């Protein structure tokens, strides 16, 4: 694998650093050899992100990271509105001058930036703007063909943005791969699209008329190509979020999931980036998902950030919702996978539902 460094200056381990966080924990196409963040320099990136050693050093400068002989450079943030922080421009400039391939998941396209485009044209560097949507001729309106699929579809949705949906779906995927489950993986967000899905498009850049149709196409294409026992879909959040409800609903309707895992964060009372917007009851989100998507929410994945007693928080979520509540990072992704497969069997699907180990489900 090519060696890669990640720019996360000031954001590693934070909600808006989710691209860097995801690459540290789940990168499969490139070897992450260093993360740039002067505020966390000297630490192990995995410890910063999830308390898990990944042997990925955090360094203070681009020059230090360059000593690891990278070929690839990731911009590791997902800012509100998708802008490039001014503090990042110097490192991006240096990466392009060094001839690195730069992966960018922001709304701003570096290939069209007045400063960076000439550097790409003049040298060996490449820019991959992950958020660039398919050509209009390749998009279509959803036509309901998803309803003809016989393969079960499990979507991870959330109570908010930057809440851990991607980490949950990738931990599920990791557990499924280790167990030998024949699965498909569809991504709808920028970081997920950098982590080797079977198909993916950053849906928030697709024109609204075609957003649900593109999700429908991705899922149907994966079903046809892989003939999987189950398809896992990295969805969006939240139907109640005034800023992002449109893309969330497009993903829900496009994928028409058989079942939904809802990502919750008991330690969060206000919406990320929008502290003036309170997060409502979990039960309200579940009700909307089930009615608008004609589906079932079968479990809650718990983001333990800011919580001292995560098992107790999981029990409280179960008491509130009546659903299994599991933190796949501090707990067990295998346990969450057991819940998912058992629910699909109950719905009549033929999936490999035998637990890898006896599941200790969190109950009220």
JSON list of C-alpha atoms in Angstrom, two decimals, residues 159-161 238 240-242 268-280 285:
[
{"chain": "A", "resi": 159, "resn": "UNK", "atom": "CA", "xyz": [-29.34, 11.62, 15.71]},
{"chain": "A", "resi": 160, "resn": "UNK", "atom": "CA", "xyz": [-26.90, 14.27, 14.45]},
{"chain": "A", "resi": 161, "resn": "UNK", "atom": "CA", "xyz": [-24.01, 14.92, 12.10]},
{"chain": "A", "resi": 238, "resn": "UNK", "atom": "CA", "xyz": [-30.65, 13.36, 11.00]},
{"chain": "A", "resi": 240, "resn": "UNK", "atom": "CA", "xyz": [-34.88, 16.17, 12.41]},
{"chain": "A", "resi": 241, "resn": "UNK", "atom": "CA", "xyz": [-31.76, 18.24, 11.66]},
{"chain": "A", "resi": 242, "resn": "UNK", "atom": "CA", "xyz": [-32.80, 21.55, 10.03]},
{"chain": "A", "resi": 268, "resn": "UNK", "atom": "CA", "xyz": [-24.49, 15.35, 23.57]},
{"chain": "A", "resi": 269, "resn": "UNK", "atom": "CA", "xyz": [-27.41, 17.68, 24.27]},
{"chain": "A", "resi": 270, "resn": "UNK", "atom": "CA", "xyz": [-26.97, 20.13, 21.40]},
{"chain": "A", "resi": 271, "resn": "UNK", "atom": "CA", "xyz": [-26.24, 19.49, 17.75]},
{"chain": "A", "resi": 272, "resn": "UNK", "atom": "CA", "xyz": [-22.60, 19.48, 16.63]},
{"chain": "A", "resi": 273, "resn": "UNK", "atom": "CA", "xyz": [-21.58, 22.82, 15.10]},
{"chain": "A", "resi": 274, "resn": "UNK", "atom": "CA", "xyz": [-25.01, 24.25, 15.99]},
{"chain": "A", "resi": 275, "resn": "UNK", "atom": "CA", "xyz": [-25.12, 24.62, 19.80]},
{"chain": "A", "resi": 276, "resn": "UNK", "atom": "CA", "xyz": [-28.35, 26.63, 19.60]},
{"chain": "A", "resi": 277, "resn": "UNK", "atom": "CA", "xyz": [-30.13, 23.53, 18.23]},
{"chain": "A", "resi": 278, "resn": "UNK", "atom": "CA", "xyz": [-31.07, 21.00, 20.94]},
{"chain": "A", "resi": 279, "resn": "UNK", "atom": "CA", "xyz": [-31.21, 17.28, 20.10]},
{"chain": "A", "resi": 280, "resn": "UNK", "atom": "CA", "xyz": [-34.65, 15.85, 20.67]},
{"chain": "A", "resi": 285, "resn": "UNK", "atom": "CA", "xyz": [-36.08, 10.03, 15.55]}
]
